[in-house]
Structures are given as structure tokens and as C-alpha cells.
């Protein structure tokens, strides 16, 4: 938790053993832009009030500091957890959930977005194929296999699958 706090809010020189110099946290660094907080549901309970206060006041207090520093950043959060269930289980603050739940975009799992599977596969083939100098295409049977799979790891799993296929491919076209 103390490392996360230092990353988010910064720290002053001498605040802890290895704090040899002051450092702005991610909120201040993001001023004038956007800060993306991924897996916000995993934020330790003891840091949630500090995050709530930062969002409400648009200022942070660095670890070991005595003064607040303002920031002007759009905050985007993401999670794959059910925040409402976590609030009910006292594992996430309700007031924080309502503070970050301004515009909710629910993205269905990859398995429910068949067309996206092939679009993302093509993107990854182009990206990693260009990096490796080995452009590849996808055979129809391989595309059918991708569409039939459940993808419990969502996009990250698909990306790894494409990287593995490129590494193992012996022909210009990826086949099953």
C-alpha cells in the first residue's frame, strides 16, 4: 500500500528509506491529461479514502509532505470486478464507487464479441508480424478455432495466442 500511495500521490525527499529526492505522483504528472487507473477494485481499503479525497478535492498530499498539490486531470478507472458486490462485502467503499461511476461503459467479455476476435487477431498479426519481419495471414480453419474458443483471459490471452502462433508459424498463413 505504501508503494501504491507513493506512485499515485508522490513523495517528498526523506519520506522513507529510499526517498533520495522528491517525486511527483501520477496524479500530478497527469495534469492537463488523463490518468488511467486499471483494476481500481484491487486498491487496498486503507488507500481508498485518500483516492476519494484526491478525486473530490483535485489535490493530493505527497507521502511525507505537509502541503497539498493540485492537479487537473481526467481520471478513467477500470476493473473486471463487480464493484457493487465488493461494496456489499465491505471490500470497496461505496462513496468511492459512486465518485468514479460517472460514465459507466460495460464491455462484454471477448467471447461475446466474435467480430472483435478476428479484428483484434488481425491487429496483433500486423503489429507483431511487422516487429518480427514476418507478416502472416490467418487461415479460415484457424479463424474458426479462434471464434469457437471461450477466451477466459480476454484480449491479453488472445494477444499471447497470436504471438505464440507467429513464433511457431512455418508458413505465411497461420493454420491449425
PDB file of C-alpha atoms in Angstrom:
ATOM      1  CA  UNK A   1       0.000   0.000   0.000  1.00  0.00           C
ATOM      2  CA  UNK A   2       2.769   2.491   0.763  1.00  0.00           C
ATOM      3  CA  UNK A   3       4.327   1.934  -2.671  1.00  0.00           C
ATOM      4  CA  UNK A   4       0.966   2.484  -4.370  1.00  0.00           C
ATOM      5  CA  UNK A   5       0.424   5.630  -2.307  1.00  0.00           C
ATOM      6  CA  UNK A   6       3.818   6.979  -3.333  1.00  0.00           C
ATOM      7  CA  UNK A   7       3.151   6.151  -7.002  1.00  0.00           C
ATOM      8  CA  UNK A   8      -0.242   7.837  -7.010  1.00  0.00           C
ATOM      9  CA  UNK A   9       0.390  10.849  -4.785  1.00  0.00           C
ATOM     10  CA  UNK A  10       4.174  11.273  -4.889  1.00  0.00           C
ATOM     11  CA  UNK A  11       6.585  11.673  -2.005  1.00  0.00           C
ATOM     12  CA  UNK A  12       8.980  14.210  -0.551  1.00  0.00           C
ATOM     13  CA  UNK A  13      12.692  13.682  -0.079  1.00  0.00           C
ATOM     14  CA  UNK A  14      13.341  11.638   3.068  1.00  0.00           C
ATOM     15  CA  UNK A  15       9.757  10.397   3.440  1.00  0.00           C
ATOM     16  CA  UNK A  16      11.040   6.819   3.576  1.00  0.00           C
ATOM     17  CA  UNK A  17      14.351   4.971   3.326  1.00  0.00           C
ATOM     18  CA  UNK A  18      14.957   5.215  -0.433  1.00  0.00           C
ATOM     19  CA  UNK A  19      13.296   8.617  -0.986  1.00  0.00           C
ATOM     20  CA  UNK A  20      16.505  10.403  -2.012  1.00  0.00           C
ATOM     21  CA  UNK A  21      14.576  13.087  -3.861  1.00  0.00           C
ATOM     22  CA  UNK A  22      11.034  14.368  -4.064  1.00  0.00           C
ATOM     23  CA  UNK A  23       8.868  12.886  -6.783  1.00  0.00           C
ATOM     24  CA  UNK A  24       5.512  13.892  -8.216  1.00  0.00           C
ATOM     25  CA  UNK A  25       2.912  11.144  -8.193  1.00  0.00           C
ATOM     26  CA  UNK A  26       0.846  10.017 -11.151  1.00  0.00           C
ATOM     27  CA  UNK A  27      -1.995  12.445 -10.386  1.00  0.00           C
ATOM     28  CA  UNK A  28       0.288  15.477 -10.638  1.00  0.00           C
ATOM     29  CA  UNK A  29       2.176  14.022 -13.611  1.00  0.00           C
ATOM     30  CA  UNK A  30      -1.141  13.585 -15.428  1.00  0.00           C
ATOM     31  CA  UNK A  31      -2.150  17.242 -15.001  1.00  0.00           C
ATOM     32  CA  UNK A  32      -3.508  18.531 -18.275  1.00  0.00           C
ATOM     33  CA  UNK A  33      -4.221  14.990 -19.461  1.00  0.00           C
ATOM     34  CA  UNK A  34      -5.730  11.693 -18.438  1.00  0.00           C
ATOM     35  CA  UNK A  35      -4.803   9.211 -15.723  1.00  0.00           C
ATOM     36  CA  UNK A  36      -5.928   5.609 -16.215  1.00  0.00           C
ATOM     37  CA  UNK A  37      -6.262   3.552 -13.032  1.00  0.00           C
ATOM     38  CA  UNK A  38      -6.561  -0.107 -14.002  1.00  0.00           C
ATOM     39  CA  UNK A  39      -8.066  -2.683 -11.620  1.00  0.00           C
ATOM     40  CA  UNK A  40      -9.198   0.003  -9.196  1.00  0.00           C
ATOM     41  CA  UNK A  41     -11.163  -2.644  -7.265  1.00  0.00           C
ATOM     42  CA  UNK A  42      -7.840  -4.053  -6.046  1.00  0.00           C
ATOM     43  CA  UNK A  43      -6.840  -0.794  -4.340  1.00  0.00           C
ATOM     44  CA  UNK A  44      -6.231  -1.532  -0.643  1.00  0.00           C
ATOM     45  CA  UNK A  45      -9.034  -0.353   1.647  1.00  0.00           C
ATOM     46  CA  UNK A  46      -6.691   1.945   3.572  1.00  0.00           C
ATOM     47  CA  UNK A  47      -5.879   3.898   0.379  1.00  0.00           C
ATOM     48  CA  UNK A  48      -9.456   4.264  -0.812  1.00  0.00           C
ATOM     49  CA  UNK A  49     -10.256   7.297   1.399  1.00  0.00           C
ATOM     50  CA  UNK A  50      -7.143   9.042   0.069  1.00  0.00           C
ATOM     51  CA  UNK A  51      -8.188   8.337  -3.517  1.00  0.00           C
ATOM     52  CA  UNK A  52     -11.708   9.564  -2.774  1.00  0.00           C
ATOM     53  CA  UNK A  53     -10.344  12.783  -1.267  1.00  0.00           C
ATOM     54  CA  UNK A  54      -7.981  13.328  -4.209  1.00  0.00           C
ATOM     55  CA  UNK A  55     -10.864  12.946  -6.650  1.00  0.00           C
ATOM     56  CA  UNK A  56     -13.162  15.244  -4.671  1.00  0.00           C
ATOM     57  CA  UNK A  57     -10.632  17.997  -3.974  1.00  0.00           C
ATOM     58  CA  UNK A  58      -8.451  17.595  -7.085  1.00  0.00           C
ATOM     59  CA  UNK A  59      -5.367  17.795  -4.935  1.00  0.00           C
ATOM     60  CA  UNK A  60      -3.006  15.314  -3.335  1.00  0.00           C
ATOM     61  CA  UNK A  61      -0.628  15.317  -0.417  1.00  0.00           C
ATOM     62  CA  UNK A  62       2.654  13.544  -1.193  1.00  0.00           C
ATOM     63  CA  UNK A  63       3.847  10.911   1.269  1.00  0.00           C
ATOM     64  CA  UNK A  64       5.761  12.738   3.989  1.00  0.00           C
ATOM     65  CA  UNK A  65       4.566  16.124   2.741  1.00  0.00           C
ATOM     66  CA  UNK A  66       2.691  18.793   4.618  1.00  0.00           C
ATOM     67  CA  UNK A  67       1.119  20.676   1.714  1.00  0.00           C
ATOM     68  CA  UNK A  68      -1.456  19.750  -0.880  1.00  0.00           C
ATOM     69  CA  UNK A  69      -0.607  19.863  -4.584  1.00  0.00           C
ATOM     70  CA  UNK A  70      -3.390  20.492  -7.069  1.00  0.00           C
ATOM     71  CA  UNK A  71      -3.864  18.598 -10.286  1.00  0.00           C
ATOM     72  CA  UNK A  72      -6.161  18.891 -13.287  1.00  0.00           C
ATOM     73  CA  UNK A  73      -6.562  15.503 -14.911  1.00  0.00           C
ATOM     74  CA  UNK A  74      -9.378  13.377 -16.229  1.00  0.00           C
ATOM     75  CA  UNK A  75      -9.470  10.097 -14.319  1.00  0.00           C
ATOM     76  CA  UNK A  76     -10.530   6.862 -16.012  1.00  0.00           C
ATOM     77  CA  UNK A  77     -10.843   3.710 -13.949  1.00  0.00           C
ATOM     78  CA  UNK A  78     -11.313   0.121 -14.989  1.00  0.00           C
ATOM     79  CA  UNK A  79     -11.965  -3.158 -13.269  1.00  0.00           C
ATOM     80  CA  UNK A  80     -13.150  -6.609 -14.108  1.00  0.00           C
ATOM     81  CA  UNK A  81     -14.616  -6.968 -10.606  1.00  0.00           C
ATOM     82  CA  UNK A  82     -18.218  -6.352  -9.607  1.00  0.00           C
ATOM     83  CA  UNK A  83     -17.777  -3.168  -7.561  1.00  0.00           C
ATOM     84  CA  UNK A  84     -21.326  -3.261  -6.226  1.00  0.00           C
ATOM     85  CA  UNK A  85     -20.721  -6.752  -4.827  1.00  0.00           C
ATOM     86  CA  UNK A  86     -17.452  -5.576  -3.287  1.00  0.00           C
ATOM     87  CA  UNK A  87     -19.227  -2.637  -1.662  1.00  0.00           C
ATOM     88  CA  UNK A  88     -21.823  -5.030  -0.201  1.00  0.00           C
ATOM     89  CA  UNK A  89     -18.991  -7.227   1.109  1.00  0.00           C
ATOM     90  CA  UNK A  90     -17.226  -4.178   2.653  1.00  0.00           C
ATOM     91  CA  UNK A  91     -14.248  -4.670   0.351  1.00  0.00           C
ATOM     92  CA  UNK A  92     -14.719  -1.389  -1.537  1.00  0.00           C
ATOM     93  CA  UNK A  93     -16.019   1.970  -0.343  1.00  0.00           C
ATOM     94  CA  UNK A  94     -19.465   2.836  -1.646  1.00  0.00           C
ATOM     95  CA  UNK A  95     -18.748   6.567  -1.720  1.00  0.00           C
ATOM     96  CA  UNK A  96     -15.667   5.934  -3.853  1.00  0.00           C
ATOM     97  CA  UNK A  97     -17.630   3.692  -6.207  1.00  0.00           C
ATOM     98  CA  UNK A  98     -20.210   6.442  -6.742  1.00  0.00           C
ATOM     99  CA  UNK A  99     -17.450   9.032  -7.227  1.00  0.00           C
ATOM    100  CA  UNK A 100     -15.779   7.060 -10.033  1.00  0.00           C
ATOM    101  CA  UNK A 101     -19.036   5.817 -11.576  1.00  0.00           C
ATOM    102  CA  UNK A 102     -19.744   8.965 -13.606  1.00  0.00           C
ATOM    103  CA  UNK A 103     -19.887   7.394 -17.048  1.00  0.00           C
ATOM    104  CA  UNK A 104     -20.012   3.611 -16.989  1.00  0.00           C
ATOM    105  CA  UNK A 105     -19.003   1.631 -20.031  1.00  0.00           C
ATOM    106  CA  UNK A 106     -19.576  -2.075 -19.660  1.00  0.00           C
ATOM    107  CA  UNK A 107     -17.548  -4.134 -22.071  1.00  0.00           C
ATOM    108  CA  UNK A 108     -18.729  -7.690 -22.582  1.00  0.00           C
ATOM    109  CA  UNK A 109     -16.131 -10.476 -22.430  1.00  0.00           C
ATOM    110  CA  UNK A 110     -14.280 -11.201 -25.651  1.00  0.00           C
ATOM    111  CA  UNK A 111     -16.145 -14.499 -26.134  1.00  0.00           C
ATOM    112  CA  UNK A 112     -19.357 -12.467 -26.606  1.00  0.00           C
ATOM    113  CA  UNK A 113     -17.805 -10.227 -29.267  1.00  0.00           C
ATOM    114  CA  UNK A 114     -17.000 -12.639 -32.104  1.00  0.00           C
ATOM    115  CA  UNK A 115     -16.254  -9.992 -34.730  1.00  0.00           C
ATOM    116  CA  UNK A 116     -13.806  -8.307 -32.356  1.00  0.00           C
ATOM    117  CA  UNK A 117     -11.840 -11.544 -32.017  1.00  0.00           C
ATOM    118  CA  UNK A 118     -10.949 -11.515 -35.697  1.00  0.00           C
ATOM    119  CA  UNK A 119     -10.322  -7.746 -35.779  1.00  0.00           C
ATOM    120  CA  UNK A 120      -8.005  -7.968 -32.791  1.00  0.00           C
ATOM    121  CA  UNK A 121      -6.273 -11.014 -34.260  1.00  0.00           C
ATOM    122  CA  UNK A 122      -5.609  -9.093 -37.461  1.00  0.00           C
ATOM    123  CA  UNK A 123      -4.274  -6.145 -35.456  1.00  0.00           C
ATOM    124  CA  UNK A 124      -1.912  -8.385 -33.483  1.00  0.00           C
ATOM    125  CA  UNK A 125      -0.789 -10.210 -36.632  1.00  0.00           C
ATOM    126  CA  UNK A 126       0.098  -6.879 -38.225  1.00  0.00           C
ATOM    127  CA  UNK A 127       1.741  -5.475 -35.101  1.00  0.00           C
ATOM    128  CA  UNK A 128       3.898  -8.457 -34.182  1.00  0.00           C
ATOM    129  CA  UNK A 129       4.416  -9.577 -37.751  1.00  0.00           C
ATOM    130  CA  UNK A 130       5.872  -6.156 -38.590  1.00  0.00           C
ATOM    131  CA  UNK A 131       8.080  -6.211 -35.481  1.00  0.00           C
ATOM    132  CA  UNK A 132       9.475  -9.611 -36.407  1.00  0.00           C
ATOM    133  CA  UNK A 133       9.577  -9.000 -40.138  1.00  0.00           C
ATOM    134  CA  UNK A 134       7.270 -11.978 -40.631  1.00  0.00           C
ATOM    135  CA  UNK A 135       3.885 -10.807 -41.896  1.00  0.00           C
ATOM    136  CA  UNK A 136       1.335 -13.589 -41.659  1.00  0.00           C
ATOM    137  CA  UNK A 137      -2.293 -14.154 -42.546  1.00  0.00           C
ATOM    138  CA  UNK A 138      -4.884 -16.307 -40.826  1.00  0.00           C
ATOM    139  CA  UNK A 139      -6.357 -19.397 -42.485  1.00  0.00           C
ATOM    140  CA  UNK A 140     -10.122 -19.933 -42.314  1.00  0.00           C
ATOM    141  CA  UNK A 141      -9.790 -23.025 -40.113  1.00  0.00           C
ATOM    142  CA  UNK A 142      -7.634 -21.087 -37.641  1.00  0.00           C
ATOM    143  CA  UNK A 143     -10.165 -18.233 -37.616  1.00  0.00           C
ATOM    144  CA  UNK A 144     -12.953 -20.723 -36.877  1.00  0.00           C
ATOM    145  CA  UNK A 145     -10.948 -22.152 -33.953  1.00  0.00           C
ATOM    146  CA  UNK A 146     -10.405 -18.665 -32.542  1.00  0.00           C
ATOM    147  CA  UNK A 147     -14.126 -17.930 -32.749  1.00  0.00           C
ATOM    148  CA  UNK A 148     -15.055 -21.223 -31.079  1.00  0.00           C
ATOM    149  CA  UNK A 149     -12.740 -20.707 -28.085  1.00  0.00           C
ATOM    150  CA  UNK A 150     -14.099 -19.165 -24.840  1.00  0.00           C
ATOM    151  CA  UNK A 151     -11.198 -16.706 -24.155  1.00  0.00           C
ATOM    152  CA  UNK A 152     -11.260 -16.648 -20.340  1.00  0.00           C
ATOM    153  CA  UNK A 153      -8.179 -14.396 -20.422  1.00  0.00           C
ATOM    154  CA  UNK A 154      -9.899 -11.992 -22.826  1.00  0.00           C
ATOM    155  CA  UNK A 155      -7.753  -9.737 -25.043  1.00  0.00           C
ATOM    156  CA  UNK A 156      -4.499 -10.444 -23.193  1.00  0.00           C
ATOM    157  CA  UNK A 157      -4.913 -14.157 -23.819  1.00  0.00           C
ATOM    158  CA  UNK A 158      -5.712 -13.577 -27.494  1.00  0.00           C
ATOM    159  CA  UNK A 159      -2.653 -11.360 -27.869  1.00  0.00           C
ATOM    160  CA  UNK A 160      -0.416 -14.040 -26.344  1.00  0.00           C
ATOM    161  CA  UNK A 161      -2.010 -16.661 -28.577  1.00  0.00           C
ATOM    162  CA  UNK A 162      -1.211 -14.614 -31.693  1.00  0.00           C
ATOM    163  CA  UNK A 163       2.362 -14.013 -30.539  1.00  0.00           C
ATOM    164  CA  UNK A 164       2.793 -17.749 -29.925  1.00  0.00           C
ATOM    165  CA  UNK A 165       1.308 -18.579 -33.343  1.00  0.00           C
ATOM    166  CA  UNK A 166       3.695 -16.150 -35.031  1.00  0.00           C
ATOM    167  CA  UNK A 167       6.662 -17.630 -33.196  1.00  0.00           C
ATOM    168  CA  UNK A 168       5.686 -21.157 -34.184  1.00  0.00           C
ATOM    169  CA  UNK A 169       4.444 -20.470 -37.725  1.00  0.00           C
ATOM    170  CA  UNK A 170       6.272 -22.264 -40.521  1.00  0.00           C
ATOM    171  CA  UNK A 171       4.271 -20.823 -43.409  1.00  0.00           C
ATOM    172  CA  UNK A 172       2.967 -17.441 -44.499  1.00  0.00           C
ATOM    173  CA  UNK A 173      -0.507 -18.413 -43.335  1.00  0.00           C
ATOM    174  CA  UNK A 174      -1.315 -19.441 -39.783  1.00  0.00           C
ATOM    175  CA  UNK A 175      -3.167 -22.742 -39.858  1.00  0.00           C
ATOM    176  CA  UNK A 176      -4.494 -25.149 -37.263  1.00  0.00           C
TER     177      UNK A 176
END
